[in-house]
């Protein structure tokens, strides 16, 4: 059997809110092969961000199993999951989530510092190279507040690729950008992804963007309803 990079089996998530259980994902099955790119689409509130968080090991499901690169995430404690994420996973958020007190260059260095590799001089060279590749070679010393939204998201892209992740998760990466800036960010994301051969799982409301991935997974009210 072909080894799946992502394998989710009967994944369910129930939140407790105001004492009442609220089921937001129901028995989601999903398998993603190495190098594949998929778009998770569906209405607001259908569970897309929740599913992404579970697939990325940011959260644990109420029921079911998520395995990444053959490792069942349930076998890892919180620290081990964080280490696993640092080593294998990149994440791009709608709201950029850069560290405001660090420069662009320092933000891109963070994942390499957490992973403890490569060696420090190489870290610096890699961060600089990534920022040049997203067109920010002349913004290395800028703080997030001194960058436009599109520039911040390009720093976030460089950061996401810093550890040469096997899997990149992106949650509405263009959701806070105007359409021209969004298109530029998408071009960069797709290019970095293709160059690195990364497996890509993208949440988007942008159907044009969804069409650029290999496959669509549609969620409605917490269930997969096909493509
Ligand atoms: N921590 C939480 N506690 C309680 N309910 C939550 C929590 N996180 C999400 N929910 C609920 O789960 C449902 C799914 O949320 P989710 O953020 O996954 O939707 P989404 O598909 O990403 O929506 P959008 O397109 O608006 O980003 C929502 O109804 C939301 O209110
Ligand atoms: Mg969401």
PDB file of C-alpha atoms in Angstrom, residues 6-200:
ATOM      1  CA  UNK A   6      -1.627  12.455   5.764  1.00  0.00           C
ATOM      2  CA  UNK A   7      -4.102   9.842   6.902  1.00  0.00           C
ATOM      3  CA  UNK A   8      -7.184  10.867   8.886  1.00  0.00           C
ATOM      4  CA  UNK A   9      -9.629   8.177   9.954  1.00  0.00           C
ATOM      5  CA  UNK A  10     -13.056   8.853  11.413  1.00  0.00           C
ATOM      6  CA  UNK A  11     -11.939  12.163  12.845  1.00  0.00           C
ATOM      7  CA  UNK A  12     -14.583  13.909  14.941  1.00  0.00           C
ATOM      8  CA  UNK A  13     -14.375  17.039  17.022  1.00  0.00           C
ATOM      9  CA  UNK A  14     -16.808  18.153  19.671  1.00  0.00           C
ATOM     10  CA  UNK A  15     -16.377  21.425  21.516  1.00  0.00           C
ATOM     11  CA  UNK A  16     -17.967  22.241  24.829  1.00  0.00           C
ATOM     12  CA  UNK A  17     -19.480  25.626  24.784  1.00  0.00           C
ATOM     13  CA  UNK A  18     -21.610  26.971  27.602  1.00  0.00           C
ATOM     14  CA  UNK A  19     -21.859  23.465  29.019  1.00  0.00           C
ATOM     15  CA  UNK A  20     -23.381  22.111  25.806  1.00  0.00           C
ATOM     16  CA  UNK A  21     -21.470  19.773  23.489  1.00  0.00           C
ATOM     17  CA  UNK A  22     -21.150  21.163  19.969  1.00  0.00           C
ATOM     18  CA  UNK A  23     -20.161  18.632  17.319  1.00  0.00           C
ATOM     19  CA  UNK A  24     -18.297  20.413  14.510  1.00  0.00           C
ATOM     20  CA  UNK A  25     -16.668  17.499  12.658  1.00  0.00           C
ATOM     21  CA  UNK A  26     -18.198  14.077  12.067  1.00  0.00           C
ATOM     22  CA  UNK A  27     -16.193  11.006  11.030  1.00  0.00           C
ATOM     23  CA  UNK A  28     -13.948  12.728   8.523  1.00  0.00           C
ATOM     24  CA  UNK A  29     -11.787  10.383   6.454  1.00  0.00           C
ATOM     25  CA  UNK A  30      -9.005  11.874   4.359  1.00  0.00           C
ATOM     26  CA  UNK A  31      -5.852  10.521   2.776  1.00  0.00           C
ATOM     27  CA  UNK A  32      -3.282  12.718   1.062  1.00  0.00           C
ATOM     28  CA  UNK A  33      -0.336  11.283  -0.831  1.00  0.00           C
ATOM     29  CA  UNK A  34       3.175  12.756  -0.936  1.00  0.00           C
ATOM     30  CA  UNK A  35       3.459  15.731  -3.277  1.00  0.00           C
ATOM     31  CA  UNK A  36      -0.301  16.028  -3.655  1.00  0.00           C
ATOM     32  CA  UNK A  37      -2.034  19.395  -3.299  1.00  0.00           C
ATOM     33  CA  UNK A  38      -5.627  19.652  -2.079  1.00  0.00           C
ATOM     34  CA  UNK A  39      -8.061  22.461  -1.338  1.00  0.00           C
ATOM     35  CA  UNK A  40     -10.543  22.172   1.515  1.00  0.00           C
ATOM     36  CA  UNK A  41     -13.606  24.231   0.643  1.00  0.00           C
ATOM     37  CA  UNK A  42     -17.021  24.781   2.208  1.00  0.00           C
ATOM     38  CA  UNK A  43     -19.215  27.378   3.859  1.00  0.00           C
ATOM     39  CA  UNK A  44     -18.189  29.460   6.840  1.00  0.00           C
ATOM     40  CA  UNK A  45     -18.530  27.409  10.003  1.00  0.00           C
ATOM     41  CA  UNK A  46     -18.367  24.056   8.183  1.00  0.00           C
ATOM     42  CA  UNK A  47     -15.252  23.042  10.121  1.00  0.00           C
ATOM     43  CA  UNK A  48     -12.404  23.788   7.712  1.00  0.00           C
ATOM     44  CA  UNK A  49     -10.099  25.523  10.201  1.00  0.00           C
ATOM     45  CA  UNK A  50     -10.935  22.935  12.844  1.00  0.00           C
ATOM     46  CA  UNK A  51      -9.999  20.125  10.454  1.00  0.00           C
ATOM     47  CA  UNK A  52      -6.762  21.839   9.436  1.00  0.00           C
ATOM     48  CA  UNK A  53      -5.770  22.242  13.097  1.00  0.00           C
ATOM     49  CA  UNK A  54      -6.358  18.535  13.722  1.00  0.00           C
ATOM     50  CA  UNK A  55      -4.504  17.446  10.575  1.00  0.00           C
ATOM     51  CA  UNK A  56      -1.560  19.659  11.537  1.00  0.00           C
ATOM     52  CA  UNK A  57      -1.460  18.301  15.085  1.00  0.00           C
ATOM     53  CA  UNK A  58      -2.228  21.699  16.611  1.00  0.00           C
ATOM     54  CA  UNK A  59      -5.216  20.088  18.332  1.00  0.00           C
ATOM     55  CA  UNK A  60      -6.303  16.592  19.219  1.00  0.00           C
ATOM     56  CA  UNK A  61      -9.556  15.142  17.890  1.00  0.00           C
ATOM     57  CA  UNK A  62     -12.338  13.990  20.252  1.00  0.00           C
ATOM     58  CA  UNK A  63     -12.417  10.722  18.277  1.00  0.00           C
ATOM     59  CA  UNK A  64     -10.531   9.174  15.425  1.00  0.00           C
ATOM     60  CA  UNK A  65      -6.950   9.053  14.306  1.00  0.00           C
ATOM     61  CA  UNK A  66      -4.569  11.342  12.455  1.00  0.00           C
ATOM     62  CA  UNK A  67      -1.271  10.002  11.164  1.00  0.00           C
ATOM     63  CA  UNK A  68       1.340  12.194   9.492  1.00  0.00           C
ATOM     64  CA  UNK A  69       4.256  10.629   7.612  1.00  0.00           C
ATOM     65  CA  UNK A  70       3.295   7.308   9.174  1.00  0.00           C
ATOM     66  CA  UNK A  71       3.323   8.620  12.753  1.00  0.00           C
ATOM     67  CA  UNK A  72       0.072   8.381  14.718  1.00  0.00           C
ATOM     68  CA  UNK A  73      -0.143  11.757  16.449  1.00  0.00           C
ATOM     69  CA  UNK A  74      -1.906  10.177  19.436  1.00  0.00           C
ATOM     70  CA  UNK A  75       1.351   8.425  20.325  1.00  0.00           C
ATOM     71  CA  UNK A  76       3.086  11.792  20.841  1.00  0.00           C
ATOM     72  CA  UNK A  77       2.703  13.992  23.917  1.00  0.00           C
ATOM     73  CA  UNK A  78       2.367  17.742  23.526  1.00  0.00           C
ATOM     74  CA  UNK A  79       6.118  18.423  23.484  1.00  0.00           C
ATOM     75  CA  UNK A  80       6.769  15.634  21.008  1.00  0.00           C
ATOM     76  CA  UNK A  81       3.990  16.896  18.761  1.00  0.00           C
ATOM     77  CA  UNK A  82       5.498  20.397  18.848  1.00  0.00           C
ATOM     78  CA  UNK A  83       8.889  18.965  17.921  1.00  0.00           C
ATOM     79  CA  UNK A  84       7.315  16.906  15.135  1.00  0.00           C
ATOM     80  CA  UNK A  85       5.560  20.002  13.767  1.00  0.00           C
ATOM     81  CA  UNK A  86       8.745  22.062  13.916  1.00  0.00           C
ATOM     82  CA  UNK A  87      10.561  19.425  11.907  1.00  0.00           C
ATOM     83  CA  UNK A  88       7.988  18.444   9.308  1.00  0.00           C
ATOM     84  CA  UNK A  89       5.219  21.033   9.013  1.00  0.00           C
ATOM     85  CA  UNK A  90       4.838  24.576   7.754  1.00  0.00           C
ATOM     86  CA  UNK A  91       1.778  26.690   8.466  1.00  0.00           C
ATOM     87  CA  UNK A  92       0.451  29.869   6.846  1.00  0.00           C
ATOM     88  CA  UNK A  93      -2.444  31.674   8.528  1.00  0.00           C
ATOM     89  CA  UNK A  94      -4.961  34.174   7.209  1.00  0.00           C
ATOM     90  CA  UNK A  95      -3.775  36.708   9.796  1.00  0.00           C
ATOM     91  CA  UNK A  96      -0.015  36.271   9.071  1.00  0.00           C
ATOM     92  CA  UNK A  97       0.862  35.757  12.784  1.00  0.00           C
ATOM     93  CA  UNK A  98       4.362  37.142  12.626  1.00  0.00           C
ATOM     94  CA  UNK A  99       6.063  37.954  15.920  1.00  0.00           C
ATOM     95  CA  UNK A 100       5.761  41.770  16.147  1.00  0.00           C
ATOM     96  CA  UNK A 101       8.980  42.321  18.123  1.00  0.00           C
ATOM     97  CA  UNK A 102      11.142  40.467  15.589  1.00  0.00           C
ATOM     98  CA  UNK A 103      12.329  41.683  12.181  1.00  0.00           C
ATOM     99  CA  UNK A 104      11.411  39.891   8.963  1.00  0.00           C
ATOM    100  CA  UNK A 105      14.737  38.043   9.026  1.00  0.00           C
ATOM    101  CA  UNK A 106      14.365  37.078  12.698  1.00  0.00           C
ATOM    102  CA  UNK A 107      10.822  35.801  12.096  1.00  0.00           C
ATOM    103  CA  UNK A 108      12.096  33.462   9.381  1.00  0.00           C
ATOM    104  CA  UNK A 109      14.904  32.282  11.676  1.00  0.00           C
ATOM    105  CA  UNK A 110      12.490  31.224  14.453  1.00  0.00           C
ATOM    106  CA  UNK A 111      11.503  27.785  13.076  1.00  0.00           C
ATOM    107  CA  UNK A 112      15.150  26.881  12.445  1.00  0.00           C
ATOM    108  CA  UNK A 113      16.042  27.951  15.987  1.00  0.00           C
ATOM    109  CA  UNK A 114      13.209  25.806  17.375  1.00  0.00           C
ATOM    110  CA  UNK A 115      14.317  22.826  15.306  1.00  0.00           C
ATOM    111  CA  UNK A 116      17.990  23.418  16.174  1.00  0.00           C
ATOM    112  CA  UNK A 117      19.045  23.001  12.588  1.00  0.00           C
ATOM    113  CA  UNK A 118      20.730  23.818  10.300  1.00  0.00           C
ATOM    114  CA  UNK A 119      23.858  25.317  11.942  1.00  0.00           C
ATOM    115  CA  UNK A 120      23.503  29.048  12.764  1.00  0.00           C
ATOM    116  CA  UNK A 121      25.482  30.527   9.829  1.00  0.00           C
ATOM    117  CA  UNK A 122      23.493  28.388   7.413  1.00  0.00           C
ATOM    118  CA  UNK A 123      20.237  29.464   9.088  1.00  0.00           C
ATOM    119  CA  UNK A 124      21.012  33.054   8.341  1.00  0.00           C
ATOM    120  CA  UNK A 125      21.859  32.320   4.710  1.00  0.00           C
ATOM    121  CA  UNK A 126      18.706  30.255   4.236  1.00  0.00           C
ATOM    122  CA  UNK A 127      16.445  32.907   5.787  1.00  0.00           C
ATOM    123  CA  UNK A 128      17.998  35.597   3.605  1.00  0.00           C
ATOM    124  CA  UNK A 129      17.629  33.443   0.503  1.00  0.00           C
ATOM    125  CA  UNK A 130      13.953  32.699   1.253  1.00  0.00           C
ATOM    126  CA  UNK A 131      13.178  36.376   1.815  1.00  0.00           C
ATOM    127  CA  UNK A 132      14.915  37.228  -1.472  1.00  0.00           C
ATOM    128  CA  UNK A 133      12.834  34.580  -3.231  1.00  0.00           C
ATOM    129  CA  UNK A 134       9.603  36.216  -2.030  1.00  0.00           C
ATOM    130  CA  UNK A 135      10.913  39.605  -3.181  1.00  0.00           C
ATOM    131  CA  UNK A 136      11.798  41.011   0.240  1.00  0.00           C
ATOM    132  CA  UNK A 137      15.582  41.074   0.039  1.00  0.00           C
ATOM    133  CA  UNK A 138      15.485  44.792   0.831  1.00  0.00           C
ATOM    134  CA  UNK A 139      13.164  44.430   3.823  1.00  0.00           C
ATOM    135  CA  UNK A 140      15.176  42.055   6.044  1.00  0.00           C
ATOM    136  CA  UNK A 141      15.370  44.491   8.968  1.00  0.00           C
ATOM    137  CA  UNK A 142      11.752  45.646   8.816  1.00  0.00           C
ATOM    138  CA  UNK A 143       9.398  44.856  11.681  1.00  0.00           C
ATOM    139  CA  UNK A 144       5.911  43.510  10.823  1.00  0.00           C
ATOM    140  CA  UNK A 145       4.295  46.883  11.603  1.00  0.00           C
ATOM    141  CA  UNK A 146       6.567  48.452   8.985  1.00  0.00           C
ATOM    142  CA  UNK A 147       5.401  46.007   6.283  1.00  0.00           C
ATOM    143  CA  UNK A 148       2.232  45.955   4.174  1.00  0.00           C
ATOM    144  CA  UNK A 149      -0.196  43.044   4.565  1.00  0.00           C
ATOM    145  CA  UNK A 150       1.081  41.386   1.400  1.00  0.00           C
ATOM    146  CA  UNK A 151       4.670  41.788   2.547  1.00  0.00           C
ATOM    147  CA  UNK A 152       3.843  40.306   5.951  1.00  0.00           C
ATOM    148  CA  UNK A 153       2.246  37.300   4.276  1.00  0.00           C
ATOM    149  CA  UNK A 154       5.341  36.882   2.090  1.00  0.00           C
ATOM    150  CA  UNK A 155       7.484  36.836   5.261  1.00  0.00           C
ATOM    151  CA  UNK A 156       5.066  34.232   6.651  1.00  0.00           C
ATOM    152  CA  UNK A 157       5.561  32.146   3.493  1.00  0.00           C
ATOM    153  CA  UNK A 158       9.337  32.346   3.838  1.00  0.00           C
ATOM    154  CA  UNK A 159       8.971  31.308   7.478  1.00  0.00           C
ATOM    155  CA  UNK A 160       6.700  28.385   6.564  1.00  0.00           C
ATOM    156  CA  UNK A 161       9.307  26.983   4.167  1.00  0.00           C
ATOM    157  CA  UNK A 162      12.281  27.612   6.464  1.00  0.00           C
ATOM    158  CA  UNK A 163      12.522  24.029   7.699  1.00  0.00           C
ATOM    159  CA  UNK A 164      11.887  22.472   4.283  1.00  0.00           C
ATOM    160  CA  UNK A 165       8.616  21.014   5.558  1.00  0.00           C
ATOM    161  CA  UNK A 166       7.115  17.825   4.138  1.00  0.00           C
ATOM    162  CA  UNK A 167       3.630  19.284   4.510  1.00  0.00           C
ATOM    163  CA  UNK A 168       2.432  22.857   4.193  1.00  0.00           C
ATOM    164  CA  UNK A 169      -0.935  23.808   5.687  1.00  0.00           C
ATOM    165  CA  UNK A 170      -2.421  27.144   4.653  1.00  0.00           C
ATOM    166  CA  UNK A 171      -5.674  28.529   6.075  1.00  0.00           C
ATOM    167  CA  UNK A 172      -7.113  31.168   3.736  1.00  0.00           C
ATOM    168  CA  UNK A 173      -3.666  32.618   3.025  1.00  0.00           C
ATOM    169  CA  UNK A 174      -5.151  35.360   0.829  1.00  0.00           C
ATOM    170  CA  UNK A 175      -8.210  36.067   2.980  1.00  0.00           C
ATOM    171  CA  UNK A 176      -6.891  39.385   4.317  1.00  0.00           C
ATOM    172  CA  UNK A 177      -5.340  40.627   1.067  1.00  0.00           C
ATOM    173  CA  UNK A 178      -6.724  42.514  -1.920  1.00  0.00           C
ATOM    174  CA  UNK A 179      -7.028  40.429  -5.062  1.00  0.00           C
ATOM    175  CA  UNK A 180      -3.820  41.601  -6.784  1.00  0.00           C
ATOM    176  CA  UNK A 181      -1.745  41.106  -3.640  1.00  0.00           C
ATOM    177  CA  UNK A 182      -3.471  37.777  -3.029  1.00  0.00           C
ATOM    178  CA  UNK A 183      -2.593  36.653  -6.548  1.00  0.00           C
ATOM    179  CA  UNK A 184       1.077  37.500  -5.979  1.00  0.00           C
ATOM    180  CA  UNK A 185       1.126  35.589  -2.680  1.00  0.00           C
ATOM    181  CA  UNK A 186      -0.472  32.589  -4.404  1.00  0.00           C
ATOM    182  CA  UNK A 187       2.085  32.644  -7.209  1.00  0.00           C
ATOM    183  CA  UNK A 188       4.873  32.612  -4.611  1.00  0.00           C
ATOM    184  CA  UNK A 189       3.218  29.897  -2.540  1.00  0.00           C
ATOM    185  CA  UNK A 190       2.688  27.664  -5.573  1.00  0.00           C
ATOM    186  CA  UNK A 191       6.229  28.261  -6.806  1.00  0.00           C
ATOM    187  CA  UNK A 192       7.911  27.552  -3.461  1.00  0.00           C
ATOM    188  CA  UNK A 193       5.676  24.515  -3.087  1.00  0.00           C
ATOM    189  CA  UNK A 194       6.512  23.130  -6.526  1.00  0.00           C
ATOM    190  CA  UNK A 195      10.245  23.764  -6.095  1.00  0.00           C
ATOM    191  CA  UNK A 196      10.302  21.938  -2.759  1.00  0.00           C
ATOM    192  CA  UNK A 197       7.852  19.160  -3.733  1.00  0.00           C
ATOM    193  CA  UNK A 198       5.853  19.878  -0.577  1.00  0.00           C
ATOM    194  CA  UNK A 199       2.477  18.286   0.093  1.00  0.00           C
ATOM    195  CA  UNK A 200      -0.022  21.152   0.260  1.00  0.00           C
TER     196      UNK A 200
END
